[in-house]
Coordinates of C-alpha atoms in Angstrom, one line a residue:
M29 CA 94.5 -55.6 50.3
R30 CA 95.8 -52.2 49.4
Y31 CA 97.6 -50.1 51.9
F32 CA 99.0 -46.5 51.6
F33 CA 102.2 -45.7 53.4
H34 CA 102.7 -42.2 54.2
I35 CA 106.9 -41.8 54.5
G36 CA 109.4 -38.9 54.3
Y37 CA 112.9 -39.2 53.0
K38 CA 116.0 -36.8 52.9
G39 CA 117.0 -37.7 48.8
S40 CA 121.0 -36.9 49.7
S41 CA 122.2 -40.3 49.4
Y42 CA 119.7 -41.4 47.0
R43 CA 119.3 -41.3 42.9
G44 CA 115.8 -40.5 43.3
W45 CA 112.7 -42.3 44.5
Q46 CA 112.3 -44.6 41.1
K47 CA 114.2 -48.1 41.3
Q48 CA 117.1 -48.0 38.5
V49 CA 120.0 -50.1 37.7
N50 CA 123.5 -49.8 39.4
A51 CA 122.2 -46.8 41.4
K52 CA 120.7 -46.8 44.6
S53 CA 117.2 -45.4 45.3
V54 CA 114.6 -44.8 47.8
Q55 CA 112.0 -47.2 46.2
E56 CA 114.4 -49.8 46.3
S57 CA 115.4 -49.4 49.5
I58 CA 111.8 -49.8 50.9
E59 CA 111.1 -52.4 48.6
D60 CA 113.8 -54.7 50.1
V61 CA 112.9 -53.9 53.6
L62 CA 109.3 -54.5 53.1
S63 CA 110.2 -58.1 50.9
N64 CA 112.3 -59.4 53.5
F65 CA 109.7 -58.4 56.7
L66 CA 106.7 -59.5 54.9
K67 CA 108.4 -62.5 53.6
Q68 CA 107.2 -61.9 50.0
E69 CA 108.1 -59.9 46.9
I70 CA 106.9 -56.2 47.5
H71 CA 106.4 -53.8 44.5
C72 CA 105.7 -50.1 45.7
I73 CA 103.3 -48.2 43.4
G74 CA 104.9 -44.2 44.4
C75 CA 102.9 -40.9 44.1
G76 CA 105.6 -39.5 41.5
R77 CA 109.4 -39.3 40.5
T78 CA 111.9 -37.3 42.5
D79 CA 115.4 -36.6 41.4
A80 CA 118.4 -37.5 42.8
G81 CA 119.2 -35.3 45.5
V82 CA 115.8 -34.2 46.3
H83 CA 114.1 -34.8 49.6
S84 CA 110.3 -35.3 50.4
S85 CA 108.7 -34.5 53.8
Q86 CA 105.6 -36.1 52.6
Y87 CA 105.3 -39.0 50.1
Y88 CA 103.0 -42.1 49.2
F89 CA 103.4 -45.2 47.9
H90 CA 100.8 -48.1 47.9
I91 CA 101.6 -51.9 47.8
D92 CA 98.9 -54.7 47.4
I93 CA 99.1 -57.7 49.7
K94 CA 96.6 -60.6 50.7
E95 CA 97.3 -60.5 54.4
K96 CA 96.4 -57.8 56.9
I97 CA 99.2 -55.5 58.1
E98 CA 99.1 -55.5 61.9
D99 CA 99.6 -52.0 63.8
H100 CA 102.6 -53.3 65.5
L101 CA 104.2 -54.0 62.6
F102 CA 105.1 -50.0 62.4
F103 CA 107.5 -49.7 64.6
P104 CA 110.1 -52.9 63.5
L105 CA 109.6 -51.5 60.1
N106 CA 110.9 -48.2 60.7
R107 CA 113.8 -49.8 62.5
M108 CA 114.8 -51.6 59.6
L109 CA 114.6 -48.6 57.5
P110 CA 117.9 -46.7 56.7
P111 CA 117.8 -43.3 59.0
D112 CA 117.2 -41.2 56.3
I113 CA 113.7 -42.6 55.6
A114 CA 110.9 -42.9 57.8
I115 CA 106.9 -44.1 58.0
Y116 CA 104.7 -42.1 59.6
H117 CA 101.7 -44.0 58.7
I118 CA 100.2 -47.2 57.1
T119 CA 96.3 -46.7 56.0
K120 CA 94.4 -49.5 54.7
V121 CA 92.6 -48.2 51.6
D122 CA 90.2 -49.0 49.0
H123 CA 91.7 -50.7 45.9
K124 CA 90.6 -48.3 43.9
N125 CA 92.8 -45.5 45.0
H126 CA 96.1 -45.0 43.5
A127 CA 99.0 -43.3 44.8
Q128 CA 100.0 -41.7 41.9
N129 CA 96.9 -41.6 39.8
S130 CA 94.3 -40.5 42.7
A131 CA 96.4 -37.7 43.9
T132 CA 94.7 -34.2 42.9
E133 CA 97.6 -31.9 43.7
R134 CA 101.4 -31.7 44.7
T135 CA 103.1 -29.0 46.8
Y136 CA 106.9 -28.4 46.4
N137 CA 109.1 -26.0 47.9
Y138 CA 112.6 -24.6 47.3
F139 CA 114.7 -23.4 49.6
I140 CA 117.9 -21.3 48.8
H141 CA 120.6 -19.9 51.3
T142 CA 122.8 -17.1 50.2
R143 CA 125.7 -17.5 52.9
K144 CA 127.9 -21.0 53.1
N145 CA 126.5 -23.2 56.1
P146 CA 128.1 -26.7 56.3
F147 CA 124.5 -27.5 58.2
L148 CA 122.3 -26.6 55.2
S149 CA 124.6 -27.9 52.1
K150 CA 122.4 -31.3 51.6
I151 CA 119.2 -29.5 52.5
S152 CA 119.1 -26.0 51.1
A153 CA 120.7 -24.9 48.0
L154 CA 123.4 -22.4 48.3
Y155 CA 123.6 -19.2 45.9
H156 CA 126.3 -17.1 46.6
I157 CA 123.7 -13.8 45.6
T158 CA 123.3 -10.9 47.9
D159 CA 121.1 -8.7 45.6
L160 CA 118.5 -10.9 44.2
D161 CA 115.5 -8.8 43.0
V162 CA 112.8 -11.0 44.7
K163 CA 109.9 -9.0 44.0
K164 CA 110.8 -9.5 40.1
M165 CA 110.9 -13.5 40.8
Q166 CA 107.4 -13.0 41.8
E167 CA 106.2 -11.0 39.4
A168 CA 107.6 -13.8 37.1
A169 CA 106.2 -16.7 39.3
N170 CA 102.7 -15.0 38.6
Y171 CA 103.0 -15.6 35.3
L172 CA 102.5 -19.5 36.0
L173 CA 99.4 -19.6 37.5
G174 CA 96.5 -21.0 35.9
K175 CA 96.5 -23.6 33.2
K176 CA 99.2 -23.5 30.6
D177 CA 101.4 -25.4 28.8
F178 CA 105.0 -25.9 30.2
R179 CA 106.7 -27.6 27.5
A180 CA 109.4 -25.1 27.5
F181 CA 110.3 -26.1 31.2
C182 CA 110.5 -29.7 30.6
K183 CA 113.6 -32.0 30.1
T184 CA 111.4 -34.7 28.3
P185 CA 108.4 -33.1 27.0
D186 CA 107.8 -35.5 24.2
R187 CA 107.7 -38.4 27.0
H188 CA 104.4 -37.0 28.3
N189 CA 101.3 -37.5 26.7
H190 CA 100.6 -33.6 27.2
T191 CA 102.3 -30.6 28.7
E192 CA 99.8 -28.9 30.4
C193 CA 99.6 -28.0 33.8
D194 CA 97.4 -26.5 36.6
I195 CA 99.5 -24.0 38.7
R196 CA 97.7 -23.0 41.5
K197 CA 100.3 -21.5 43.7
A198 CA 103.6 -19.9 43.2
Q199 CA 104.7 -17.8 46.1
F200 CA 108.3 -16.8 47.2
Y201 CA 109.1 -15.9 50.7
I202 CA 111.9 -14.2 52.6
D203 CA 112.7 -14.5 56.2
K204 CA 113.5 -11.3 58.3
T205 CA 117.3 -11.4 57.5
G206 CA 117.0 -11.4 53.9
K207 CA 119.3 -14.2 53.9
F208 CA 116.8 -17.5 53.0
I209 CA 114.4 -17.1 50.2
R210 CA 111.8 -19.9 49.6
F211 CA 109.6 -20.7 46.7
E212 CA 106.2 -22.6 47.0
I213 CA 104.6 -24.1 44.3
R214 CA 101.4 -26.0 43.7
G215 CA 99.3 -27.7 41.1
N216 CA 97.7 -30.6 39.6
R217 CA 100.8 -32.1 38.3
F218 CA 104.6 -31.2 37.2
L219 CA 106.7 -32.3 34.3
K220 CA 110.2 -34.0 34.3
G221 CA 112.5 -31.6 35.6
M222 CA 109.8 -28.7 35.5
I223 CA 110.4 -27.2 39.1
R224 CA 114.0 -27.2 38.8
I225 CA 114.2 -25.4 35.5
L226 CA 111.6 -22.8 36.1
M227 CA 113.6 -22.2 39.4
H228 CA 116.7 -21.8 37.5
E229 CA 115.1 -19.4 35.3
L230 CA 113.1 -17.4 37.9
I231 CA 117.0 -16.9 40.0
E232 CA 118.2 -15.7 36.5
V233 CA 115.0 -12.9 36.1
G234 CA 116.3 -11.9 39.8
K235 CA 119.9 -11.8 38.9
N236 CA 118.8 -9.5 36.1
K237 CA 120.3 -11.9 33.7
I238 CA 116.9 -12.5 31.9
T239 CA 114.0 -9.9 31.5
L240 CA 110.3 -10.7 32.6
Q241 CA 109.9 -10.5 29.0
Q242 CA 111.9 -13.1 28.1
F243 CA 110.9 -15.4 30.6
Q244 CA 107.5 -14.9 29.5
N245 CA 107.8 -15.5 25.9
C246 CA 109.6 -18.7 26.7
L247 CA 106.2 -19.9 28.5
L248 CA 104.1 -18.7 25.5
S249 CA 106.2 -19.8 22.6
K250 CA 106.8 -23.1 24.2
T251 CA 110.4 -22.6 23.4
P252 CA 112.9 -24.1 26.1
P253 CA 115.4 -21.4 27.3
N254 CA 118.7 -21.9 25.6
P255 CA 120.5 -23.0 27.7
L256 CA 118.3 -25.6 29.3
N257 CA 119.6 -25.5 32.8
L258 CA 118.3 -26.7 36.1
A259 CA 118.4 -25.3 39.7
Y260 CA 120.9 -27.7 42.5
P261 CA 118.5 -30.3 43.6
Q262 CA 119.3 -30.4 47.4
G263 CA 117.1 -27.2 47.8
L264 CA 114.1 -29.1 46.5
Y265 CA 111.2 -30.8 48.7
L266 CA 107.8 -32.7 47.7
S267 CA 106.3 -31.4 50.4
E268 CA 102.5 -32.2 50.3
I269 CA 100.1 -34.6 48.0
S270 CA 96.6 -34.2 48.5
Y271 CA 94.1 -37.0 48.1
P272 CA 90.1 -36.9 48.2
F273 CA 89.9 -39.7 50.4
L274 CA 92.8 -39.0 52.7
K275 CA 94.6 -36.0 54.8
Q276 CA 97.4 -36.6 56.9
Q277 CA 99.7 -33.7 58.1
A278 CA 103.3 -33.6 56.4
S279 CA 106.4 -34.1 58.9
E280 CA 108.3 -30.6 59.6
E281 CA 111.5 -33.1 60.6
F282 CA 112.2 -34.1 57.3
C283 CA 111.7 -30.1 56.1
P284 CA 113.1 -28.3 58.7
M285 CA 113.9 -25.1 56.8
L286 CA 110.0 -24.4 57.1
K287 CA 110.0 -24.3 60.8
I288 CA 112.9 -22.9 61.8
H289 CA 112.6 -19.2 59.8
Q290 CA 109.9 -16.5 60.2
W291 CA 108.7 -16.3 56.4
R292 CA 107.1 -13.3 54.7
A293 CA 105.4 -13.6 51.3
I294 CA 106.6 -11.3 48.6
K295 CA 103.7 -9.3 47.6
I296 CA 103.4 -7.2 43.9
N297 CA 101.5 -4.2 44.4

């Protein structure tokens, strides 16, 4: 039997989702608990990878086991997990459904705050910038829409079968104080490091360090920025995963920045 687990996690204490040698990962933390609880070795197949320090307010993985998982097991499993990982739903699915391969769309949010705040240091990225040109950043983000080759914005392009992605949303928001900025990006797939590389370059556009033309030229020529830098990880959230056979609401508790501000979309005339 195949079960989909709908979870959220705060990534500050982990080296990302994927299990690795000599590093604490979300996958390993969950597999240890499930293996102990279900009295068998459990391997979780995740919907994708997240970098060290990156969060997920909606994440899915699946496991295959012979025994039925009873509904009452939901609460003891959550008690055994670390406080920064939570299970929201456990759903039995058809064996052909795959946590990674069956996903049709992924949405990420990136949060920036511009004044130091100790309560936001691990859930939002601090950039000491008072005059970001967010409209110019939105203009650059509009170049990303559609099916394009994002080879220039990937850490390891040769490890992918191809580097084309279909970006369906790339929208900046600002709160009413002007001190908080959010970037939401949605697409069918994303490459390794792609969103953080894009975010760094978009911030450079907003700081007038690079022009819109330079940003677009990187995309069209497939030539990476020099140097190739990534935005801070703590501002990034995997926010939503879409499947044709499953619809469950993401948790705002694991992405509090979404609900504590009144966000206004940046429009280009």
